């Protein structure tokens, strides 16, 4: 039990589909993160939310649209994705954004773009 | 900017062998240091951490000591098991950089029976 739950675990979609990834944390944390993990590449931080406000967007294409309706839930809305977007998408949370506390990760959503 | 460098994998060991995975870092401030582990098909799990110089983090037989003088945080285990096969990530978090986690590229460990 990681305390951070991601759904779905696997997603296959065409380039014209619209889908959403969901992340929920049960740890009472105030900061949440989206990462992209591609084969043979370091983890890429995509978005950071602190108290439901987006505080960082690392030059992510607009076909990825995050949403944080409350401090426990984080979504990543996907639209018109490209084959190179196939990857493992990881959600994480931490007590506060600006702290040296560790982040807690979910098990990820394995996304495949046809 | 801050960065983390890990030894390249894959590392292949026999069961009960001694493990060392090297990690060095560069940081402008006084970061906290972490080792995360990723088992096949799963997300990252915190393995151990150290928040200041000379701290030793330990968990599940793994250890790492925060060495400020050599800017290192090498991961060690005296006797690995097949179940330790995973990818290991060294990471730092620097308050001066907004607490962002900076990861190394990961080191794949494969332990053979």
Coordinates of C-alpha atoms in Angstrom, one line a residue:
Chain A
X1 CA 0.0 0.0 0.0
X2 CA 1.8 3.1 -1.3
X3 CA -0.8 5.7 -0.3
X4 CA -0.8 7.0 -3.8
X5 CA -3.2 5.2 -6.2
X6 CA -3.1 5.6 -10.0
X7 CA -5.7 4.5 -12.5
X8 CA -5.8 2.9 -14.9
X9 CA -2.6 0.8 -14.7
X10 CA -2.5 0.3 -18.4
X11 CA -4.0 2.4 -21.2
X12 CA -3.8 1.9 -25.0
X13 CA -5.2 4.7 -27.1
X14 CA -5.1 6.0 -30.6
X15 CA -3.7 9.3 -31.5
X16 CA -7.1 11.0 -31.9
X17 CA -8.6 9.7 -28.6
X18 CA -9.1 11.7 -25.4
X19 CA -8.5 10.0 -22.1
X20 CA -7.6 10.9 -18.6
X21 CA -5.2 9.5 -16.0
X22 CA -6.2 9.7 -12.4
X23 CA -4.1 9.9 -9.2
X24 CA -5.3 9.9 -5.7
X25 CA -3.3 10.2 -2.5
X26 CA -4.4 9.3 1.0
X27 CA -1.4 10.8 2.9
X28 CA -2.7 14.3 3.6
X29 CA 0.0 15.8 1.4
X30 CA -0.2 19.3 -0.1
X31 CA 2.0 18.8 -3.2
X32 CA 1.4 16.5 -6.1
X33 CA 3.5 15.8 -9.2
X34 CA 3.4 14.2 -12.6
X35 CA 6.5 12.5 -14.1
X36 CA 7.1 10.8 -17.4
X37 CA 9.4 7.8 -17.4
X38 CA 10.5 6.6 -20.9
X39 CA 12.8 3.7 -21.6
X40 CA 16.5 4.6 -21.4
X41 CA 15.8 8.2 -20.2
X42 CA 15.9 9.9 -16.8
X43 CA 12.6 10.7 -15.1
X44 CA 11.1 13.9 -16.5
X45 CA 9.2 16.1 -14.1
X46 CA 6.1 17.4 -16.0
X47 CA 3.9 19.3 -13.6
X48 CA 3.9 20.4 -9.9
X49 CA 0.9 21.4 -7.9
X50 CA 1.0 22.9 -4.5
X51 CA -2.3 23.4 -2.6
X52 CA -4.2 22.8 -5.8
X53 CA -2.3 25.5 -7.7
X54 CA 0.0 24.7 -10.6
X55 CA 3.4 26.0 -9.6
X56 CA 5.6 24.4 -12.3
X57 CA 5.1 23.4 -15.9
X58 CA 8.3 22.0 -17.5
X59 CA 7.7 22.9 -21.1
X60 CA 5.2 20.1 -21.5
X61 CA 3.2 20.1 -24.8
X62 CA -0.4 21.4 -24.6
X63 CA -1.7 17.9 -25.5
X64 CA -1.1 17.1 -21.8
X65 CA -3.5 19.1 -19.6
X66 CA -3.3 18.6 -15.8
X67 CA -6.1 19.3 -13.3
X68 CA -6.0 19.3 -9.5
X69 CA -9.5 19.8 -8.2
X70 CA -8.4 19.3 -4.5
X71 CA -5.3 18.3 -2.7
X72 CA -6.1 14.6 -2.8
X73 CA -6.7 14.2 -6.5
X74 CA -4.7 14.9 -9.7
X75 CA -5.6 14.3 -13.3
X76 CA -3.7 14.3 -16.5
X77 CA -6.0 14.8 -19.5
X78 CA -4.6 13.5 -22.8
X79 CA -5.6 14.6 -26.3
X80 CA -4.1 14.0 -29.7
X81 CA -1.1 12.2 -28.4
X82 CA 2.0 11.2 -30.5
X83 CA 3.7 7.8 -30.5
X84 CA 6.7 9.3 -28.6
X85 CA 4.3 9.9 -25.7
X86 CA 4.2 6.2 -25.0
X87 CA 5.7 5.9 -21.5
X88 CA 5.1 5.2 -17.9
X89 CA 3.4 8.2 -16.2
X90 CA 4.0 8.4 -12.5
X91 CA 2.2 10.5 -9.9
X92 CA 3.8 11.5 -6.7
X93 CA 3.0 13.5 -3.6
X94 CA 4.9 15.1 -0.7
X95 CA 3.9 16.9 2.4
X96 CA 5.0 20.3 1.1
X97 CA 6.5 21.4 -2.2
X98 CA 9.4 23.4 -0.8
X99 CA 10.8 20.9 1.6
X100 CA 13.4 18.1 1.7
X101 CA 10.8 15.5 2.5
X102 CA 10.7 12.4 0.2
X103 CA 8.1 12.1 -2.5
X104 CA 5.7 9.1 -2.4
X105 CA 5.0 7.5 -5.8
X106 CA 2.1 5.6 -7.3
X107 CA 2.6 2.5 -9.4
X108 CA 2.1 4.5 -12.6
X109 CA 0.0 4.2 -15.7
X110 CA 1.7 2.4 -18.7
X111 CA 0.5 4.4 -21.7
X112 CA 0.8 3.0 -25.3
X113 CA -0.1 5.2 -28.3
X114 CA -1.0 3.3 -31.4
Chain B
X1 CA 22.2 23.5 -11.7
X2 CA 22.0 20.5 -9.3
X3 CA 22.6 17.1 -10.7
X4 CA 23.0 13.4 -9.8
X5 CA 25.3 10.9 -11.5
X6 CA 25.0 7.2 -11.0
X7 CA 27.1 4.3 -12.2
X8 CA 25.8 2.8 -15.4
X9 CA 24.1 -0.6 -15.4
X10 CA 23.2 -3.2 -15.8
X11 CA 24.9 -4.7 -12.8
X12 CA 24.7 -8.4 -12.6
X13 CA 25.6 -10.2 -9.4
X14 CA 25.3 -13.7 -7.9
X15 CA 23.1 -14.2 -4.8
X16 CA 24.9 -13.3 -1.6
X17 CA 27.5 -11.1 -3.4
X18 CA 28.3 -7.6 -2.1
X19 CA 26.7 -4.7 -3.8
X20 CA 27.9 -1.1 -4.4
X21 CA 26.1 1.4 -6.6
X22 CA 28.0 4.6 -6.9
X23 CA 26.2 8.0 -6.7
X24 CA 27.7 11.4 -6.8
X25 CA 25.9 14.8 -6.8
X26 CA 26.4 18.5 -7.3
X27 CA 24.3 21.0 -5.4
X28 CA 24.4 24.6 -4.6
X29 CA 22.8 24.2 -1.2
X30 CA 22.5 21.5 1.5
X31 CA 20.4 18.8 -0.1
X32 CA 18.7 15.8 1.3
X33 CA 19.7 12.6 -0.5
X34 CA 17.6 9.6 -1.3
X35 CA 17.7 6.1 -2.8
X36 CA 14.5 4.9 -4.5
X37 CA 13.9 1.4 -5.9
X38 CA 11.7 0.4 -8.8
X39 CA 10.6 -3.2 -9.0
X40 CA 9.4 -4.5 -12.4
X41 CA 5.9 -3.2 -13.2
X42 CA 5.8 -0.8 -10.2
X43 CA 6.4 2.8 -9.3
X44 CA 9.3 4.1 -7.2
X45 CA 9.6 3.3 -3.6
X46 CA 11.7 5.2 -1.1
X47 CA 14.5 2.9 0.0
X48 CA 16.4 5.1 2.4
X49 CA 17.3 8.8 3.0
X50 CA 19.8 11.0 4.6
X51 CA 19.3 14.7 5.4
X52 CA 22.7 16.0 6.4
X53 CA 26.4 15.3 6.2
X54 CA 27.6 12.0 7.8
X55 CA 24.0 10.7 8.2
X56 CA 23.7 7.1 7.3
X57 CA 20.4 5.9 5.9
X58 CA 19.5 2.2 6.1
X59 CA 16.6 -0.1 5.3
X60 CA 16.2 -3.8 4.3
X61 CA 20.0 -4.4 4.6
X62 CA 20.9 -1.5 2.3
X63 CA 23.0 1.4 3.6
X64 CA 24.2 4.7 2.2
X65 CA 26.3 7.4 4.0
X66 CA 26.0 11.1 3.1
X67 CA 29.6 12.2 2.3
X68 CA 29.8 15.9 1.9
X69 CA 33.6 15.9 1.3
X70 CA 33.3 13.6 -1.7
X71 CA 29.7 14.7 -2.6
X72 CA 28.7 11.0 -2.7
X73 CA 25.9 8.8 -1.5
X74 CA 26.9 5.2 -2.5
X75 CA 24.4 2.4 -2.0
X76 CA 25.7 -0.8 -0.4
X77 CA 24.4 -4.2 0.7
X78 CA 26.4 -6.9 2.2
X79 CA 24.6 -9.9 0.7
X80 CA 22.1 -9.4 -2.2
X81 CA 19.1 -11.7 -2.9
X82 CA 17.3 -12.5 -6.1
X83 CA 14.4 -10.4 -4.8
X84 CA 16.7 -7.3 -4.9
X85 CA 16.6 -7.3 -8.7
X86 CA 15.2 -3.9 -9.6
X87 CA 16.3 -0.4 -10.8
X88 CA 17.8 1.8 -8.2
X89 CA 17.6 5.6 -8.4
X90 CA 19.7 8.1 -6.5
X91 CA 18.1 11.5 -6.0
X92 CA 18.5 14.8 -4.2
X93 CA 16.1 17.4 -3.0
X94 CA 17.5 20.9 -2.5
X95 CA 15.3 23.5 -0.7
X96 CA 17.1 26.2 -2.6
X97 CA 15.8 24.7 -5.8
X98 CA 12.2 24.6 -4.6
X99 CA 12.5 21.2 -3.1
X100 CA 12.5 19.6 -6.6
X101 CA 13.6 16.0 -6.7
X102 CA 16.6 15.6 -9.1
X103 CA 17.1 11.9 -10.1
X104 CA 20.1 10.0 -11.5
X105 CA 19.5 7.9 -14.6
X106 CA 18.9 4.7 -12.6
X107 CA 21.0 1.6 -12.3
X108 CA 19.5 -1.8 -13.1
X109 CA 20.5 -4.6 -10.8
X110 CA 20.1 -8.2 -11.7
X111 CA 20.8 -10.9 -9.1
X112 CA 21.2 -14.5 -10.3
X113 CA 20.6 -17.5 -8.1

